[in-house]
Tab-separated table of C-alpha atoms in Angstrom:
chain	number	residue	atom	x	y	z
A	1	MET	CA	-54.307	9.456	-46.708
A	2	VAL	CA	-50.722	10.541	-47.366
A	3	ASP	CA	-48.496	10.718	-44.267
A	4	GLU	CA	-47.401	14.234	-43.357
A	5	VAL	CA	-43.794	14.876	-44.318
A	6	ARG	CA	-41.854	15.713	-41.165
A	7	LYS	CA	-38.750	17.862	-41.358
A	8	ASP	CA	-36.130	19.212	-38.951
A	9	PRO	CA	-35.302	22.965	-38.659
A	10	LYS	CA	-32.811	22.578	-41.546
A	11	GLY	CA	-35.584	21.301	-43.859
A	12	ARG	CA	-34.335	17.701	-43.929
A	13	LYS	CA	-36.846	14.851	-44.068
A	14	LEU	CA	-37.065	12.767	-40.935
A	15	LYS	CA	-37.307	9.019	-41.398
A	16	THR	CA	-39.848	6.753	-39.743
A	17	GLY	CA	-39.120	6.649	-36.040
A	18	GLU	CA	-37.144	9.913	-36.059
A	19	THR	CA	-38.341	13.066	-34.294
A	20	TYR	CA	-36.936	16.464	-33.445
A	21	ASP	CA	-37.688	18.118	-30.092
A	22	GLU	CA	-37.903	21.893	-30.625
A	23	LYS	CA	-37.701	22.601	-26.881
A	24	THR	CA	-34.441	20.777	-26.264
A	25	GLY	CA	-33.006	20.861	-29.792
A	26	ARG	CA	-32.336	17.121	-29.639
A	27	TYR	CA	-33.074	14.328	-32.121
A	28	ARG	CA	-34.660	11.035	-31.138
A	29	PHE	CA	-35.181	7.649	-32.756
A	30	SER	CA	-37.677	5.066	-31.505
A	31	GLY	CA	-37.712	1.428	-32.667
A	32	MET	CA	-38.072	-2.228	-31.644
A	33	ASP	CA	-34.977	-4.370	-31.173
A	34	ALA	CA	-34.639	-8.078	-32.057
A	35	SER	CA	-36.180	-9.145	-28.752
A	36	GLY	CA	-39.255	-6.929	-29.237
A	37	LYS	CA	-38.202	-4.287	-26.720
A	38	ARG	CA	-38.730	-0.585	-27.409
A	39	VAL	CA	-35.410	1.256	-27.818
A	40	GLN	CA	-34.915	5.049	-27.679
A	41	LEU	CA	-31.838	6.692	-29.214
A	42	TYR	CA	-30.924	10.365	-28.677
A	43	SER	CA	-28.409	12.715	-30.265
A	44	TRP	CA	-27.703	16.457	-30.682
A	45	THR	CA	-27.030	15.953	-34.396
A	46	LEU	CA	-28.826	14.135	-37.215
A	47	THR	CA	-25.807	13.224	-39.370
A	48	ARG	CA	-22.111	12.958	-38.771
A	49	ASN	CA	-21.440	16.201	-40.707
A	50	ASP	CA	-23.626	18.321	-38.385
A	51	ALA	CA	-21.945	20.636	-35.908
A	52	VAL	CA	-22.695	19.904	-32.259
A	53	PRO	CA	-24.710	22.804	-30.715
A	54	ALA	CA	-22.717	25.241	-28.634
A	55	GLY	CA	-22.423	24.214	-25.008
A	56	LYS	CA	-23.341	20.575	-25.779
A	57	LYS	CA	-21.013	17.537	-25.676
A	58	GLN	CA	-21.122	14.623	-28.077
A	59	LYS	CA	-18.490	12.108	-29.103
A	60	SER	CA	-17.568	11.471	-32.720
A	61	GLY	CA	-19.683	8.788	-34.331
A	62	ASN	CA	-22.728	9.431	-32.142
A	63	SER	CA	-25.010	11.277	-34.540
A	64	LEU	CA	-28.551	9.918	-34.661
A	65	ARG	CA	-28.175	8.314	-38.078
A	66	GLU	CA	-24.903	6.594	-37.062
A	67	LYS	CA	-26.608	5.249	-33.956
A	68	GLU	CA	-29.501	4.043	-36.115
A	69	ASP	CA	-27.098	2.197	-38.438
A	70	ARG	CA	-25.554	0.331	-35.475
A	71	PHE	CA	-29.053	-0.416	-34.114
A	72	ILE	CA	-30.171	-1.878	-37.466
A	73	ALA	CA	-26.967	-3.949	-37.729
A	74	ASP	CA	-27.561	-5.304	-34.217
A	75	LYS	CA	-31.130	-6.130	-35.116
A	76	LEU	CA	-30.078	-8.008	-38.253
A	77	ASN	CA	-27.625	-10.000	-36.097
A	78	ALA	CA	-30.400	-10.573	-33.562
A	79	ILE	CA	-28.410	-8.660	-30.933
A	80	ASP	CA	-30.201	-7.935	-27.651
A	81	THR	CA	-29.520	-4.214	-27.378
A	82	GLN	CA	-30.716	-4.095	-23.792
A	83	GLY	CA	-28.061	-6.621	-22.789
A	84	GLY	CA	-25.568	-4.816	-25.037
A	85	ASN	CA	-26.154	-1.623	-23.086
A	86	MET	CA	-24.627	-3.027	-19.901
A	87	SER	CA	-21.212	-1.644	-19.004
A	88	VAL	CA	-17.954	-3.589	-19.251
A	89	LEU	CA	-17.845	-3.584	-15.436
A	90	ASP	CA	-21.369	-4.982	-15.162
A	91	LEU	CA	-20.509	-7.737	-17.627
A	92	MET	CA	-17.378	-8.646	-15.626
A	93	ARG	CA	-19.400	-8.746	-12.407
A	94	ARG	CA	-21.992	-10.994	-13.997
A	95	TYR	CA	-19.353	-13.367	-15.362
A	96	VAL	CA	-17.477	-13.526	-12.045
A	97	LYS	CA	-20.726	-14.207	-10.151
A	98	ILE	CA	-21.477	-17.159	-12.457
A	99	LYS	CA	-17.960	-18.614	-12.457
A	100	SER	CA	-16.859	-18.074	-8.823
A	101	PRO	CA	-18.523	-21.205	-7.365
A	102	GLU	CA	-16.684	-23.367	-9.947
A	103	VAL	CA	-13.079	-22.160	-9.440
A	104	ARG	CA	-10.413	-22.254	-6.771
A	105	GLU	CA	-9.790	-19.513	-4.236
A	106	THR	CA	-6.644	-18.373	-6.092
A	107	THR	CA	-8.763	-17.778	-9.212
A	108	ARG	CA	-11.428	-15.987	-7.224
A	109	ASN	CA	-8.703	-13.760	-5.790
A	110	GLY	CA	-7.634	-12.944	-9.352
A	111	TYR	CA	-11.230	-12.060	-10.187
A	112	ARG	CA	-11.348	-9.645	-7.255
A	113	THR	CA	-8.139	-7.960	-8.432
A	114	CYS	CA	-9.541	-7.499	-11.953
A	115	LEU	CA	-12.834	-6.127	-10.653
A	116	LYS	CA	-11.033	-3.645	-8.414
A	117	LEU	CA	-9.075	-2.347	-11.429
A	118	ALA	CA	-12.268	-2.145	-13.513
A	119	GLU	CA	-14.156	-0.241	-10.812
A	120	GLU	CA	-11.517	2.491	-10.878
A	121	ASP	CA	-11.223	2.846	-14.669
A	122	ARG	CA	-13.492	4.977	-16.844
A	123	PHE	CA	-13.094	2.605	-19.816
A	124	CYS	CA	-15.155	-0.013	-17.978
A	125	LYS	CA	-18.165	2.285	-17.859
A	126	LYS	CA	-18.594	1.973	-21.631
A	127	LYS	CA	-21.386	-0.120	-23.115
A	128	ILE	CA	-20.176	-3.525	-24.190
A	129	ARG	CA	-21.761	-3.374	-27.663
A	130	THR	CA	-19.766	-0.238	-28.496
A	131	ILE	CA	-16.306	-1.643	-27.652
A	132	THR	CA	-14.015	-2.371	-30.613
A	133	GLU	CA	-10.792	-4.354	-30.670
A	134	ASP	CA	-8.778	-1.189	-31.440
A	135	GLU	CA	-10.227	0.517	-28.375
A	136	ALA	CA	-9.428	-2.541	-26.225
A	137	ILE	CA	-5.771	-2.616	-27.366
A	138	LEU	CA	-5.359	1.143	-26.844
A	139	TRP	CA	-6.860	0.743	-23.341
A	140	PHE	CA	-4.285	-1.949	-22.529
A	141	ASP	CA	-1.527	0.364	-23.841
A	142	GLU	CA	-2.825	3.048	-21.486
A	143	LEU	CA	-2.914	0.690	-18.511
A	144	HIS	CA	0.702	-0.238	-19.207
A	145	ALA	CA	2.002	3.280	-19.885
A	146	LYS	CA	0.053	5.307	-17.288
A	147	LYS	CA	-0.770	2.779	-14.575
A	148	ASN	CA	2.362	0.619	-14.785
A	149	LYS	CA	0.427	-2.617	-15.429
A	150	GLY	CA	2.829	-5.270	-16.650
A	151	TYR	CA	2.321	-8.259	-18.909
A	152	SER	CA	1.267	-10.611	-16.119
A	153	SER	CA	-1.486	-8.280	-14.810
A	154	LEU	CA	-2.746	-7.532	-18.319
A	155	HIS	CA	-2.712	-11.192	-19.224
A	156	THR	CA	-4.939	-12.002	-16.232
A	157	LEU	CA	-7.278	-9.109	-16.998
A	158	LYS	CA	-7.552	-10.089	-20.650
A	159	GLY	CA	-8.363	-13.664	-19.648
A	160	VAL	CA	-11.365	-12.525	-17.610
A	161	LEU	CA	-12.588	-10.049	-20.244
A	162	ARG	CA	-12.182	-12.497	-23.107
A	163	GLN	CA	-14.294	-15.122	-21.350
A	164	ALA	CA	-16.850	-12.523	-20.251
A	165	PHE	CA	-17.320	-11.341	-23.837
A	166	ILE	CA	-17.598	-14.970	-25.034
A	167	MET	CA	-20.534	-15.214	-22.671
A	168	ALA	CA	-21.910	-11.928	-23.995
A	169	LYS	CA	-21.616	-13.137	-27.594
A	170	LYS	CA	-23.461	-16.384	-26.793
A	171	ASN	CA	-26.263	-14.312	-25.272
A	172	ARG	CA	-26.282	-12.091	-28.380
A	173	TRP	CA	-25.429	-8.981	-26.446
A	174	VAL	CA	-22.499	-8.220	-28.777
A	175	VAL	CA	-21.534	-9.135	-32.328
A	176	ASP	CA	-17.775	-9.593	-31.839
A	177	ASN	CA	-15.336	-10.241	-29.000
A	178	PRO	CA	-13.013	-7.187	-28.775
A	179	PHE	CA	-10.641	-9.055	-26.415
A	180	ASN	CA	-9.810	-11.873	-28.819
A	181	PHE	CA	-6.459	-10.336	-29.754
A	182	SER	CA	-3.006	-11.772	-28.923
A	183	LEU	CA	-1.173	-10.094	-26.067
A	184	ASN	CA	2.352	-9.184	-27.118
A	185	LYS	CA	4.868	-9.886	-24.357
A	186	LYS	CA	7.463	-7.473	-25.711
A	187	ARG	CA	4.906	-4.672	-25.961
A	188	TYR	CA	4.069	-4.898	-22.268
A	189	GLY	CA	7.471	-5.711	-20.796
A	190	GLY	CA	6.901	-9.419	-20.455
A	191	VAL	CA	10.277	-10.443	-21.849
A	192	GLN	CA	12.511	-8.534	-19.472
A	193	GLN	CA	12.684	-11.370	-16.955
A	194	ARG	CA	14.814	-14.417	-17.759
A	195	ASP	CA	13.295	-17.847	-17.365
A	196	ALA	CA	16.341	-19.438	-15.738
A	197	VAL	CA	19.767	-18.491	-14.419
A	198	SER	CA	22.927	-20.207	-15.513
A	199	ARG	CA	24.459	-22.849	-13.232
A	200	ALA	CA	27.447	-20.575	-12.679
A	201	ASP	CA	25.247	-17.676	-11.519
A	202	MET	CA	23.170	-20.007	-9.346
A	203	ARG	CA	26.288	-21.268	-7.576
A	204	LYS	CA	27.670	-17.760	-7.073
A	205	PHE	CA	24.352	-16.523	-5.690
A	206	LEU	CA	23.925	-19.465	-3.326
A	207	ASP	CA	27.487	-19.011	-2.045
A	208	PHE	CA	26.739	-15.350	-1.386
A	209	VAL	CA	23.490	-16.099	0.466
A	210	ARG	CA	25.158	-18.830	2.554
A	211	THR	CA	27.943	-16.509	3.734
A	212	ASP	CA	26.077	-13.203	4.031
A	213	ARG	CA	25.413	-12.204	7.659
A	214	HIS	CA	21.830	-11.104	6.986
A	215	PHE	CA	20.611	-13.382	4.170
A	216	GLN	CA	22.192	-16.651	5.389
A	217	LYS	CA	18.989	-17.338	7.368
A	218	TYR	CA	17.224	-17.809	4.033
A	219	PHE	CA	19.866	-20.079	2.550
A	220	ASN	CA	18.148	-23.410	3.227
A	221	GLY	CA	14.879	-22.204	1.731
A	222	ILE	CA	16.517	-20.756	-1.372
A	223	PHE	CA	18.654	-23.873	-1.786
A	224	ILE	CA	15.541	-26.042	-1.612
A	225	LEU	CA	13.728	-23.876	-4.192
A	226	PHE	CA	16.656	-24.186	-6.599
A	227	ASN	CA	16.929	-27.959	-6.138
A	228	THR	CA	13.372	-29.275	-5.993
A	229	GLY	CA	11.434	-27.260	-8.603
A	230	LEU	CA	8.549	-26.678	-6.191
A	231	ARG	CA	6.029	-23.956	-6.978
A	232	ILE	CA	6.342	-21.232	-4.374
A	233	SER	CA	2.781	-21.817	-3.061
A	234	GLU	CA	3.597	-25.553	-2.694
A	235	PHE	CA	6.866	-24.686	-0.933
A	236	CYS	CA	5.051	-22.395	1.508
A	237	GLY	CA	2.411	-25.080	2.153
A	238	LEU	CA	4.900	-27.673	3.412
A	239	ILE	CA	4.617	-29.088	6.967
A	240	PRO	CA	7.130	-31.474	8.675
A	241	GLU	CA	5.004	-34.528	7.876
A	242	ASP	CA	5.434	-33.820	4.158
A	243	ILE	CA	9.193	-34.397	4.321
A	244	ASP	CA	9.739	-38.170	4.093
A	245	PHE	CA	13.345	-38.894	5.058
A	246	THR	CA	12.717	-42.647	4.808
A	247	GLU	CA	11.539	-42.673	1.211
A	248	HIS	CA	13.637	-39.590	0.364
A	249	VAL	CA	10.732	-37.686	-1.175
A	250	ILE	CA	8.709	-34.537	-0.550
A	251	HIS	CA	4.978	-35.227	-0.460
A	252	VAL	CA	3.355	-32.300	-2.293
A	253	ARG	CA	-0.255	-32.270	-1.149
A	254	ARG	CA	-1.328	-28.638	-0.912
A	255	GLN	CA	-0.530	-25.025	-1.707
A	256	LEU	CA	-0.779	-22.124	0.725
A	257	ILE	CA	-2.146	-18.774	-0.392
A	258	ARG	CA	-3.043	-15.484	1.277
A	259	ILE	CA	-5.741	-13.144	-0.016
A	260	HIS	CA	-7.313	-9.817	0.852
A	261	ALA	CA	-10.701	-10.210	2.575
A	262	GLY	CA	-11.975	-6.747	3.336
A	263	ASN	CA	-9.419	-5.023	5.600
A	264	LYS	CA	-7.533	-8.178	6.617
A	265	MET	CA	-5.406	-10.893	5.071
A	266	VAL	CA	-6.742	-14.476	5.140
A	267	TYR	CA	-4.775	-17.692	4.655
A	268	TYR	CA	-6.155	-20.612	2.631
A	269	ILE	CA	-4.899	-24.027	1.628
A	270	GLU	CA	-6.030	-25.779	-1.523
A	271	GLU	CA	-4.899	-28.579	-3.819
A	272	PRO	CA	-1.886	-27.912	-6.048
A	273	LYS	CA	-2.379	-25.969	-9.267
A	274	THR	CA	-2.805	-28.881	-11.685
A	275	GLU	CA	-4.114	-32.448	-11.624
A	276	ASN	CA	-0.487	-33.646	-11.675
A	277	GLY	CA	0.366	-31.282	-8.834
A	278	VAL	CA	-0.239	-33.873	-6.108
A	279	ARG	CA	3.008	-35.775	-6.353
A	280	ASP	CA	6.157	-37.020	-4.624
A	281	VAL	CA	9.300	-35.046	-5.456
A	282	PRO	CA	12.598	-36.937	-4.948
A	283	MET	CA	15.234	-35.220	-2.858
A	284	PHE	CA	18.962	-35.879	-2.571
A	285	GLY	CA	21.191	-35.673	0.499
A	286	ASP	CA	21.920	-31.922	0.550
A	287	VAL	CA	18.218	-31.082	0.207
A	288	GLU	CA	17.426	-33.487	3.039
A	289	GLU	CA	20.063	-31.850	5.195
A	290	ALA	CA	18.560	-28.420	4.476
A	291	PHE	CA	15.123	-29.655	5.481
A	292	ARG	CA	16.498	-31.226	8.681
A	293	GLU	CA	18.002	-27.888	9.697
A	294	VAL	CA	14.771	-26.012	8.894
A	295	ILE	CA	12.658	-28.434	10.958
A	296	GLN	CA	15.163	-28.453	13.817
A	297	ASN	CA	15.488	-24.660	13.953
A	298	ARG	CA	11.790	-23.880	13.523
A	299	PRO	CA	10.452	-22.160	16.681
A	300	LYS	CA	8.228	-24.258	18.942
A	301	LEU	CA	5.017	-22.249	19.169
A	302	GLU	CA	2.527	-22.550	22.024
A	303	LYS	CA	-0.335	-22.317	19.582
A	304	GLU	CA	0.029	-23.219	15.924
A	305	GLU	CA	-2.135	-21.308	13.460
A	306	VAL	CA	-4.637	-23.591	11.714
A	307	VAL	CA	-5.327	-22.866	8.056
A	308	TRP	CA	-8.447	-24.266	6.343
A	309	ASN	CA	-9.471	-24.625	2.761
A	310	ALA	CA	-12.258	-22.467	1.320
A	311	ASP	CA	-14.884	-25.174	1.991
A	312	HIS	CA	-13.685	-25.621	5.581
A	313	THR	CA	-13.289	-29.347	5.078
A	314	GLU	CA	-9.486	-29.680	5.340
A	315	SER	CA	-6.874	-27.975	7.467
A	316	ALA	CA	-3.127	-27.900	8.070
A	317	GLN	CA	-0.779	-26.439	10.671
A	318	GLY	CA	2.910	-26.392	11.537
A	319	PHE	CA	4.036	-24.765	8.284
A	320	LEU	CA	7.839	-24.756	7.919
A	321	TRP	CA	8.373	-21.136	6.951
A	322	LEU	CA	7.789	-18.394	9.523
A	323	ASP	CA	8.717	-14.696	9.493
A	324	LYS	CA	10.443	-12.780	12.311
A	325	ASP	CA	7.113	-12.436	14.121
A	326	ASN	CA	6.444	-16.183	13.789
A	327	ARG	CA	3.698	-15.565	11.249
A	328	ILE	CA	3.316	-17.951	8.320
A	329	GLU	CA	5.265	-16.910	5.251
A	330	VAL	CA	3.674	-16.881	1.787
A	331	ALA	CA	4.881	-16.345	-1.775
A	332	GLN	CA	5.360	-12.569	-1.378
A	333	HIS	CA	7.787	-13.061	1.500
A	334	TRP	CA	10.091	-15.190	-0.650
A	335	GLN	CA	9.729	-12.856	-3.605
A	336	ASN	CA	11.100	-10.127	-1.312
A	337	HIS	CA	13.867	-12.299	0.215
A	338	LEU	CA	15.194	-13.094	-3.235
A	339	ARG	CA	14.766	-9.566	-4.599
A	340	TRP	CA	16.616	-7.996	-1.686
A	341	ALA	CA	19.366	-10.624	-1.747
A	342	VAL	CA	19.927	-10.089	-5.492
A	343	GLY	CA	19.997	-6.339	-4.886
A	344	LYS	CA	22.698	-6.645	-2.245
A	345	TYR	CA	24.688	-9.083	-4.375
A	346	ASN	CA	24.686	-6.642	-7.298
A	347	ARG	CA	25.735	-3.776	-5.045
A	348	THR	CA	28.580	-5.901	-3.683
A	349	PHE	CA	30.055	-7.433	-6.820
A	350	LYS	CA	31.120	-5.892	-10.116
A	351	GLU	CA	29.581	-8.612	-12.268
A	352	GLU	CA	25.860	-8.450	-11.605
A	353	ILE	CA	23.360	-11.279	-11.907
A	354	SER	CA	19.874	-11.035	-13.350
A	355	ASN	CA	16.684	-10.944	-11.363
A	356	ILE	CA	15.820	-14.140	-9.449
A	357	THR	CA	12.297	-15.051	-8.354
A	358	PRO	CA	10.815	-18.256	-6.919
A	359	HIS	CA	9.532	-19.117	-10.391
A	360	ILE	CA	13.001	-18.642	-11.850
A	361	CYS	CA	14.340	-21.038	-9.191
A	362	ARG	CA	11.747	-23.568	-10.341
A	363	HIS	CA	12.566	-23.092	-14.001
A	364	THR	CA	16.294	-23.299	-13.306
A	365	PHE	CA	15.824	-26.653	-11.608
A	366	CYS	CA	13.765	-27.855	-14.559
A	367	SER	CA	16.406	-26.688	-17.058
A	368	ASN	CA	19.237	-28.291	-15.072
A	369	CYS	CA	17.384	-31.636	-15.011
A	370	ALA	CA	16.795	-31.435	-18.758
A	371	SER	CA	20.466	-30.590	-19.327
A	372	ALA	CA	21.496	-33.627	-17.285
A	373	GLY	CA	19.537	-35.886	-19.643
A	374	MET	CA	16.392	-36.566	-17.586
A	375	SER	CA	13.570	-37.838	-19.763
A	376	PRO	CA	10.724	-35.368	-20.444
A	377	LYS	CA	8.107	-37.694	-18.948
A	378	THR	CA	10.013	-38.111	-15.670
A	379	LEU	CA	10.617	-34.380	-15.516
A	380	GLN	CA	6.929	-33.683	-16.161
A	381	MET	CA	5.932	-35.795	-13.156
A	382	ILE	CA	8.498	-34.205	-10.872
A	383	MET	CA	7.492	-30.684	-11.902
A	384	GLY	CA	3.763	-31.419	-11.745
A	385	HIS	CA	3.155	-29.944	-15.224
A	386	SER	CA	-0.393	-30.375	-16.480
A	387	SER	CA	0.880	-31.186	-19.993
A	388	ILE	CA	4.150	-32.576	-21.262
A	389	GLN	CA	4.232	-29.642	-23.721
A	390	PHE	CA	5.174	-27.356	-20.802
A	391	THR	CA	8.043	-29.693	-20.026
A	392	LEU	CA	9.148	-29.974	-23.639
A	393	ASP	CA	9.310	-26.198	-23.857
A	394	VAL	CA	12.172	-26.305	-21.318
A	395	TYR	CA	14.286	-28.320	-23.758
A	396	THR	CA	14.144	-25.407	-26.216
A	397	HIS	CA	15.812	-23.134	-23.626
A	398	LEU	CA	18.903	-25.245	-22.886
A	399	GLU	CA	22.213	-23.455	-22.871
A	400	ALA	CA	24.247	-23.754	-26.062
A	401	GLY	CA	27.037	-25.446	-24.111
A	402	ASP	CA	24.678	-28.122	-22.857
A	403	ILE	CA	23.427	-28.910	-26.358
A	404	LYS	CA	26.987	-29.170	-27.725
A	405	LYS	CA	28.179	-31.267	-24.766
A	406	GLU	CA	25.283	-33.722	-25.053
A	407	PHE	CA	25.671	-34.023	-28.818
A	408	PHE	CA	29.370	-34.945	-28.701
A	409	SER	CA	28.786	-37.216	-25.721
A	410	MET	CA	26.228	-39.083	-27.801
A	411	VAL	CA	28.711	-39.390	-30.675
A	412	GLN	CA	31.558	-40.614	-28.434
A	413	ASN	CA	29.360	-43.153	-26.687
A	414	LYS	CA	28.058	-44.318	-30.092
A	415	ASN	CA	24.471	-43.886	-28.905
A	416	TYR	CA	23.542	-42.863	-32.422
A	417	ASP	CA	24.521	-44.638	-35.637
A	418	PHE	CA	26.035	-41.722	-37.559
A	419	TYR	CA	27.049	-42.300	-41.161
A	420	SER	CA	30.774	-41.784	-41.413
A	421	LEU	CA	32.821	-41.146	-44.559
A	422	ASN	CA	35.665	-43.178	-42.996
A	423	ARG	CA	33.463	-46.268	-42.717
A	424	VAL	CA	33.873	-49.041	-45.263
A	425	PRO	CA	30.662	-49.054	-47.317
A	426	GLU	CA	28.418	-52.014	-46.590
A	427	ILE	CA	26.729	-51.689	-49.984
A	428	VAL	CA	28.613	-50.656	-53.098
A	429	ALA	CA	26.459	-49.228	-55.866
A	430	PRO	CA	27.012	-50.894	-59.252
A	431	ALA	CA	28.600	-48.876	-62.014
A	432	ASP	CA	26.058	-47.106	-64.229
A	433	ASP	CA	27.213	-45.676	-67.522
A	434	THR	CA	23.755	-44.425	-68.457
A	435	GLU	CA	23.684	-40.675	-68.962
A	436	TYR	CA	21.530	-38.991	-66.360
A	437	GLU	CA	20.160	-35.462	-66.521
A	438	GLU	CA	19.031	-33.820	-63.282
A	439	PRO	CA	15.432	-32.570	-63.347
A	440	GLU	CA	14.839	-28.837	-63.170
A	441	ALA	CA	14.674	-27.660	-59.565
A	442	ASP	CA	11.264	-26.820	-58.210
A	443	MET	CA	11.764	-23.254	-57.013
A	444	ASP	CA	8.344	-23.206	-55.373
A	445	GLU	CA	9.305	-25.998	-52.977
A	446	LYS	CA	9.548	-24.886	-49.400
A	447	ALA	CA	13.018	-24.990	-47.841
A	448	ASP	CA	13.457	-27.181	-44.758
A	449	ASP	CA	14.416	-24.156	-42.647
A	450	ASP	CA	11.009	-22.614	-43.303
A	451	ASP	CA	9.023	-25.589	-41.987
């Protein structure tokens, strides 16, 4: 028996699995995906050249035949279309639920921030199998241009999405990872902030803070940040017992963070950021004196606030840095102290200085130590870098004057055996009367500067 030829109102043959509903005027395709599940696809048009019926909405590329092509491609790649139909937000939620027990509270706080952004953005309602890399990049452009999201925020968001889509690809919910692109710092304003301030600007700024009637109360803290290289969360997590005046070191044992938990802010302590973060940082006399003043001038509270870690197994109290209401200060407080101090400095003096943050204080300390000739390995241990590559990167940002000064110092101290034209040759080449013709230059050879 020959199958009846089915046609749509325009007289076009309908393929196996395709039907046309005369009541609704909509096309439908029914088929089995790679996992054996029945899949139904609907569209107002059969091909991409068809006009969408008046009063109906349909996005470009969503004709029935185009949807079928994607379905067949997914099936050939053994893609689970049911999993691929989950939204970007649902995928992020699933990934965060799986990873949260394995990470620190600071990372979980970053997850919450990313989820909050995703919950409020229409892009994250799209199905994950339909997302392309172009769409992902344009979405990041929109977040930057319309929602003022900077490089740091976008970098964190991309990190979560990239890992979530890696999970989706392993589960065969998607073919490709649309968030595998490189995030351009310049494109999203990530190069506006300098990594370090010059020694001259640092001295001028510290002199200003020390003598300013309002900001002088922050001088000791800012001086310590500039001269110890502590991460701001480590700095905020210090208690008097961490300052060892006998051994002249700062015992870095924890970081202090504050996160949103519903309608209130909650403090947590946890281990430093990296495996090398637990360390002893040497301190010289002026830093010790600053710490002595901080400890001596810290208010004596009747009841010290106790801060626990996320597992409620460790606690600390007596933190050095308190605000005007005797509440524990965290990173954001010192971000503000520095930002407002720089603002007043620039309003006061004709020659302005660039932005200064706690991280810039840390990087300035690191750069100054490198300029003074400290070995990369020693500097890595003091800074608590997870890899020496982070430390070595600092040496590429030294000021031109430092490089020149160190080079000529090395020459003068004869720490390097330079070949000099004024030196009497130790070996004299014998005379050679043989005619010698230079070989033809290899123009395909790569120049040293291009290595």
